[in-house]
Amino acid sequence: MTRVAFIGLGRMGHGMAGRYLDAGFTVAVWNRSKAKAEDLIARGAQWATSPEDAAIDADAVVTMVADDEASRAVWLTKDGAAATMKAGTLAIECSTVSYQHALDMARELRGRGLVYIDCPVTGLPEAAATGKLTLLVGADTADLDSAKPYLAPIGNVIRHFGAVGSGTVYKLINNLMGAVQIASLAEGIAMAEQAGLDMKLVAEAMATGAVASPQVIRHSRRMVARDFSGASFTAALRHKDAAYAVKLAEALLAEAPLLGRAAVEAYARAKAQMPDDDEGKMIEIVSQPK
Ligand code: NAP
């Protein structure tokens, strides 16, 4: 039976690992804290004592962890997955990492005979648990073709941007634009509240007017209602993505990415005050009256 090692069982990874079980794969799982694996183990996943242990005999290793540091830890430290992966095995990185990290990992894992697939995703944890993620792939076409059976359980759209790293480039652009939108939305809602506008009307106007992107539609309702139940994307992760994106922008553009830097600053404040809370709580930071 086809064997997948799945590493990182946070909000996103937990649901993604479950998709491999539902699809009939043999699944070994590892997470830094074991508690998040218990129900997957009850559903048939095999608990591994380390990423290295999970990767033994795997046909593909899929990772979904927080950031560059976590990614390096699960792939390349002494008990990292690369230690036991056979030559030719697929190394599918779904975490949102920096562009330079994606290039470095591709070089280091290829140097060990592994096939690196740059595969960050868009979609909320609900999409992760139902196999409806959009996969933003950077890989050689032949490598992507061999990875497709392992991508099918987790995503229903594959966007192939080009060579390794290109999926991450697009993901960082996407999430920087999201950071700018959410931070500016928080300021707009805070201004409307302080000016005494009818907030039901404001929410309706924002969700149906010219600025009504999916981010604005989702977060305007939650911000106006101060309803942050079911946090899906934390302030710390939004800050991380925006900071990685601005670093990339600085390498690509002659002019400083002004809006991007402002969003990084805004999310640095949110991260300092409420790192594990929903990114939409930005409204609480900007809504202090004068
Ligand atoms: P999360 O719930 O905070 O989970 C983070 C995961 O990373 C956990 O499994 C955590 O282990 C692990 N981790 C963190 N630091 C580690 C380290 N040093 N060594 C080993 N493992 C470490 O985050 P998430 O929302 O699932 O996001 C995971 C990735 O997907 C991130 O790159 C994020 O940017 C990206 N993403 C998220 C969303 C979303 O809507 N949430 C959407 C698209 C992409 P513990 O459980 O032990 O803490």
Coordinates of C-alpha atoms and ligand atoms in Angstrom, one line a residue:
M1 CA 0.0 0.0 0.0
T2 CA 1.2 3.5 -0.7
R3 CA 2.8 5.0 2.3
V4 CA 2.8 8.7 3.3
A5 CA 4.6 10.3 6.2
F6 CA 2.8 13.4 7.4
I7 CA 4.6 15.8 9.6
G8 CA 3.0 18.8 11.4
L9 CA -0.6 18.3 12.8
G10 CA -1.6 21.9 13.5
R11 CA -4.9 23.5 12.3
M12 CA -4.0 22.7 8.7
G13 CA -1.9 19.6 8.9
H14 CA -4.3 17.7 11.1
G15 CA -7.1 17.8 8.5
M16 CA -4.6 17.1 5.6
A17 CA -3.3 14.0 7.3
G18 CA -6.8 12.8 7.8
R19 CA -7.4 13.1 4.1
Y20 CA -4.7 10.6 3.4
L21 CA -6.3 8.2 5.8
D22 CA -9.7 8.7 4.1
A23 CA -8.0 8.0 0.7
G24 CA -6.7 4.7 1.9
F25 CA -3.0 5.5 2.2
T26 CA -0.9 4.0 4.9
V27 CA -0.1 7.1 7.0
A28 CA 2.7 7.6 9.5
V29 CA 2.3 10.9 11.5
W30 CA 4.5 13.0 13.7
N31 CA 3.9 16.2 15.5
R32 CA 6.0 18.1 18.0
S33 CA 3.2 17.6 20.6
K34 CA 1.7 14.2 20.4
A35 CA -1.8 15.1 21.7
K36 CA -2.9 16.5 18.3
A37 CA -2.3 13.0 16.8
E38 CA -4.5 11.0 19.1
D39 CA -7.7 10.9 17.0
L40 CA -5.7 10.3 13.8
I41 CA -4.1 7.3 15.5
A42 CA -7.6 6.1 16.5
R43 CA -8.5 6.4 12.8
G44 CA -5.5 4.2 11.8
A45 CA -2.5 6.5 11.5
Q46 CA 0.8 5.1 12.8
W47 CA 2.5 7.3 15.4
A48 CA 6.2 7.9 14.7
T49 CA 8.7 8.9 17.3
S50 CA 10.4 11.5 15.1
P51 CA 10.2 12.8 11.5
E52 CA 13.1 10.4 10.8
D53 CA 11.0 7.5 12.1
A54 CA 7.9 8.6 10.1
A55 CA 9.9 8.8 6.8
I56 CA 11.1 5.2 6.9
D57 CA 9.8 3.4 3.8
A58 CA 7.6 6.4 2.9
D59 CA 6.9 7.0 -0.8
A60 CA 6.2 10.6 0.0
V61 CA 6.8 12.9 3.0
V62 CA 4.5 15.8 3.4
T63 CA 5.2 18.6 5.9
M64 CA 2.9 21.4 7.2
V65 CA 4.6 23.3 9.9
A66 CA 4.8 26.9 11.0
D67 CA 7.8 28.5 9.4
D68 CA 11.4 28.3 8.1
E69 CA 12.8 27.2 11.4
A70 CA 10.2 24.5 11.9
S71 CA 10.7 23.3 8.3
R72 CA 14.4 23.0 8.7
A73 CA 13.9 21.1 12.0
V74 CA 11.6 18.5 10.5
W75 CA 13.6 17.9 7.3
L76 CA 17.2 18.4 8.1
T77 CA 18.1 18.0 11.8
K78 CA 19.7 14.8 12.9
D79 CA 16.3 13.2 13.5
G80 CA 14.8 15.0 10.5
A81 CA 12.9 13.2 7.7
A82 CA 15.7 13.4 5.2
A83 CA 17.8 11.1 7.4
T84 CA 15.8 8.0 6.4
M85 CA 14.2 8.9 3.1
K86 CA 15.2 6.7 0.2
A87 CA 16.6 8.3 -3.0
G88 CA 13.8 9.4 -5.3
T89 CA 11.3 9.9 -2.5
L90 CA 9.0 12.9 -2.8
A91 CA 9.6 15.7 -0.3
I92 CA 6.4 17.8 -0.5
E93 CA 6.7 21.1 1.5
C94 CA 3.2 22.6 2.1
S95 CA 4.2 25.0 4.9
T96 CA 4.5 28.7 4.0
V97 CA 8.2 29.4 4.1
S98 CA 10.4 32.1 2.8
Y99 CA 11.6 32.1 -0.9
Q100 CA 15.2 31.7 0.1
H101 CA 14.3 28.8 2.4
A102 CA 12.4 27.0 -0.4
L103 CA 15.5 27.3 -2.7
D104 CA 17.8 26.2 0.1
M105 CA 15.7 23.2 1.0
A106 CA 15.3 22.2 -2.7
R107 CA 19.1 22.3 -3.1
E108 CA 19.8 20.4 0.1
L109 CA 17.2 17.7 -0.4
R110 CA 18.0 17.3 -4.0
G111 CA 21.6 16.9 -2.9
R112 CA 20.4 13.8 -1.0
G113 CA 18.7 12.4 -4.1
L114 CA 15.2 13.5 -3.0
V115 CA 12.5 15.2 -5.2
Y116 CA 11.5 18.5 -3.7
I117 CA 8.0 19.9 -4.4
D118 CA 7.4 23.5 -3.4
C119 CA 3.7 23.3 -2.5
P120 CA 2.3 26.0 -0.3
V121 CA -1.5 26.2 -0.1
T122 CA -4.4 28.5 0.1
G123 CA -7.6 27.7 2.0
L124 CA -8.8 27.6 5.6
P125 CA -8.5 24.6 7.9
E126 CA -12.0 23.6 6.8
A127 CA -10.8 23.3 3.2
A128 CA -7.7 21.3 4.5
A129 CA -10.0 18.8 6.2
T130 CA -12.2 18.3 3.1
G131 CA -9.5 18.1 0.5
K132 CA -10.4 21.5 -1.0
L133 CA -7.1 23.4 -0.8
T134 CA -5.6 25.2 -3.7
L135 CA -2.0 24.0 -4.2
L136 CA 0.5 26.6 -5.4
V137 CA 3.2 24.5 -6.9
G138 CA 6.7 25.2 -8.0
A139 CA 8.4 22.1 -9.5
D140 CA 9.6 20.5 -12.7
T141 CA 6.7 19.2 -14.7
A142 CA 7.9 15.6 -14.5
D143 CA 8.3 15.9 -10.7
L144 CA 4.8 17.4 -10.4
D145 CA 3.4 14.5 -12.4
S146 CA 4.9 12.0 -10.1
A147 CA 3.6 14.0 -7.1
K148 CA 0.0 14.3 -8.3
P149 CA -1.3 11.0 -6.7
Y150 CA -0.1 12.5 -3.4
L151 CA -1.6 15.9 -4.0
A152 CA -5.0 14.7 -5.0
P153 CA -6.3 13.9 -1.5
I154 CA -5.5 17.4 -0.2
G155 CA -6.2 19.8 -3.0
N156 CA -8.9 20.2 -5.7
V157 CA -7.0 22.9 -7.6
I158 CA -3.3 22.8 -8.6
R159 CA -1.7 26.0 -9.9
H160 CA 1.7 25.2 -11.3
F161 CA 3.7 28.5 -11.4
G162 CA 6.9 27.1 -12.7
A163 CA 10.2 25.9 -11.2
V164 CA 10.8 25.3 -7.5
G165 CA 10.3 28.4 -5.5
S166 CA 7.7 29.9 -7.8
G167 CA 4.8 28.5 -5.8
T168 CA 6.2 30.2 -2.7
V169 CA 6.7 33.5 -4.6
Y170 CA 3.0 33.5 -5.5
K171 CA 1.9 32.4 -2.0
L172 CA 3.9 35.3 -0.4
I173 CA 2.4 37.8 -2.8
N174 CA -1.1 36.5 -2.0
N175 CA -0.6 36.6 1.7
L176 CA 1.1 40.1 1.7
M177 CA -1.9 41.4 -0.2
G178 CA -4.2 39.7 2.3
A179 CA -2.2 41.3 5.2
V180 CA -2.6 44.8 3.6
Q181 CA -6.3 44.2 3.0
I182 CA -7.1 43.0 6.6
A183 CA -5.0 45.7 8.3
S184 CA -6.7 48.4 6.2
L185 CA -10.1 46.9 6.7
A186 CA -9.5 47.1 10.5
E187 CA -8.7 50.8 10.2
G188 CA -11.8 51.4 8.1
I189 CA -14.1 49.7 10.5
A190 CA -12.5 51.4 13.5
M191 CA -13.0 54.8 11.7
A192 CA -16.7 54.0 11.0
E193 CA -17.3 53.0 14.6
Q194 CA -15.7 56.1 16.0
A195 CA -17.6 58.3 13.6
G196 CA -20.8 56.7 14.8
L197 CA -22.0 55.1 11.6
D198 CA -24.6 52.4 11.5
M199 CA -22.3 49.3 11.6
K200 CA -24.9 47.0 10.2
L201 CA -25.0 49.2 7.1
V202 CA -21.3 49.5 7.0
A203 CA -20.8 45.7 7.1
E204 CA -23.4 45.3 4.4
A205 CA -21.8 48.0 2.2
M206 CA -18.3 46.5 2.6
A207 CA -19.4 43.0 1.8
T208 CA -21.2 44.0 -1.4
G209 CA -19.3 47.1 -2.6
A210 CA -16.2 47.6 -4.8
V211 CA -13.8 46.7 -2.0
A212 CA -15.5 43.4 -1.3
S213 CA -12.7 40.9 -1.7
P214 CA -13.2 37.5 0.0
Q215 CA -10.9 38.7 2.8
V216 CA -13.0 41.8 3.3
I217 CA -16.3 39.9 3.2
R218 CA -15.1 37.3 5.7
H219 CA -13.3 39.7 8.1
S220 CA -15.7 42.7 8.0
R221 CA -18.5 40.6 9.5
R222 CA -16.2 39.1 12.1
M223 CA -14.7 42.5 13.0
V224 CA -17.9 44.3 13.3
A225 CA -19.4 41.6 15.5
R226 CA -16.1 41.1 17.4
D227 CA -16.7 37.4 16.7
F228 CA -13.3 35.6 16.5
S229 CA -14.6 32.2 17.3
G230 CA -13.0 29.3 15.4
A231 CA -9.6 31.2 14.9
S232 CA -8.2 29.8 11.7
F233 CA -5.1 31.9 10.9
T234 CA -3.2 33.5 13.7
A235 CA -1.7 37.0 14.0
A236 CA 1.8 35.4 14.4
L237 CA 1.5 33.4 11.1
R238 CA 0.1 36.5 9.2
H239 CA 3.1 38.5 10.5
K240 CA 5.5 35.7 9.4
D241 CA 4.1 35.6 5.9
A242 CA 4.1 39.3 5.5
A243 CA 7.7 39.6 6.7
Y244 CA 8.8 36.9 4.3
A245 CA 7.0 38.6 1.5
V246 CA 8.5 42.0 2.2
K247 CA 12.0 40.5 2.2
L248 CA 11.2 39.0 -1.3
A249 CA 9.8 42.4 -2.4
E250 CA 13.0 44.2 -1.3
A251 CA 15.0 41.8 -3.5
L252 CA 12.8 42.3 -6.5
L253 CA 11.7 46.0 -6.5
A254 CA 13.7 49.2 -6.6
E255 CA 11.1 51.1 -4.6
A256 CA 10.5 50.0 -1.0
P257 CA 7.2 48.1 -0.6
L258 CA 5.6 50.8 1.5
L259 CA 2.2 49.1 2.1
G260 CA 3.8 45.8 2.7
R261 CA 6.1 47.2 5.4
A262 CA 3.1 49.0 7.0
A263 CA 1.3 45.6 7.1
V264 CA 4.3 43.9 8.7
E265 CA 4.5 46.6 11.3
A266 CA 0.8 46.3 12.0
Y267 CA 1.0 42.5 12.4
A268 CA 4.2 42.8 14.5
R269 CA 2.0 44.7 17.0
A270 CA -0.7 42.1 16.8
K271 CA 1.8 39.3 17.2
A272 CA 3.3 41.0 20.3
Q273 CA -0.1 41.4 21.9
M274 CA -2.0 38.2 20.8
P275 CA 0.2 35.9 18.8
D276 CA -2.2 32.9 18.9
D277 CA -5.4 34.8 18.3
D278 CA -7.2 35.2 15.0
E279 CA -5.6 37.7 12.6
G280 CA -8.9 39.6 12.5
K281 CA -8.4 40.8 16.1
M282 CA -6.3 43.6 14.4
I283 CA -9.5 45.6 14.9
E284 CA -9.0 45.5 18.7
I285 CA -5.5 47.1 18.2
V286 CA -6.6 49.9 15.9
S287 CA -10.0 50.7 17.4
Q288 CA -8.8 52.7 20.5
P289 CA -10.6 56.1 20.4
K290 CA -8.5 59.2 20.2
Ligands
NAP1 P1 -0.6 25.9 13.6 O1 -2.0 25.4 13.9 O2 0.0 27.0 14.4 O3 0.4 24.7 13.5 C1 1.8 24.8 13.4 C2 2.4 23.5 13.3 O4 3.9 23.6 13.2 C3 2.2 22.6 14.5 O5 2.1 21.2 14.1 C4 3.4 22.8 15.4 O6 3.7 21.8 16.3 C5 4.5 22.9 14.3 N1 5.7 23.5 14.7 C6 5.9 24.8 15.0 N2 7.2 25.0 15.3 C7 7.8 23.9 15.2 C8 9.2 23.4 15.4 N3 10.1 24.3 15.8 N4 9.5 22.1 15.2 C9 8.5 21.3 14.8 N5 7.2 21.6 14.6 C10 6.9 22.9 14.8 O7 -0.5 26.5 12.1 P2 -1.4 26.2 10.8 O8 -2.5 27.2 10.7 O9 -1.7 24.7 10.8 O10 -0.3 26.6 9.7 C11 0.7 25.7 9.2 C12 1.3 26.2 8.0 O11 0.3 26.4 7.0 C13 1.9 27.6 8.2 O12 3.1 27.7 7.4 C14 0.9 28.6 7.7 O13 1.4 29.8 7.3 C15 0.3 27.8 6.5 N6 -1.1 28.1 6.2 C16 -2.1 28.3 7.1 C17 -3.4 28.5 6.8 C18 -4.5 28.7 7.8 O14 -5.6 29.1 7.4 N7 -4.3 28.4 9.1 C19 -3.8 28.6 5.4 C20 -2.8 28.4 4.4 C21 -1.4 28.1 4.9 P3 2.9 21.8 17.7 O15 1.5 21.3 17.4 O16 3.7 20.9 18.6 O17 2.9 23.3 18.2

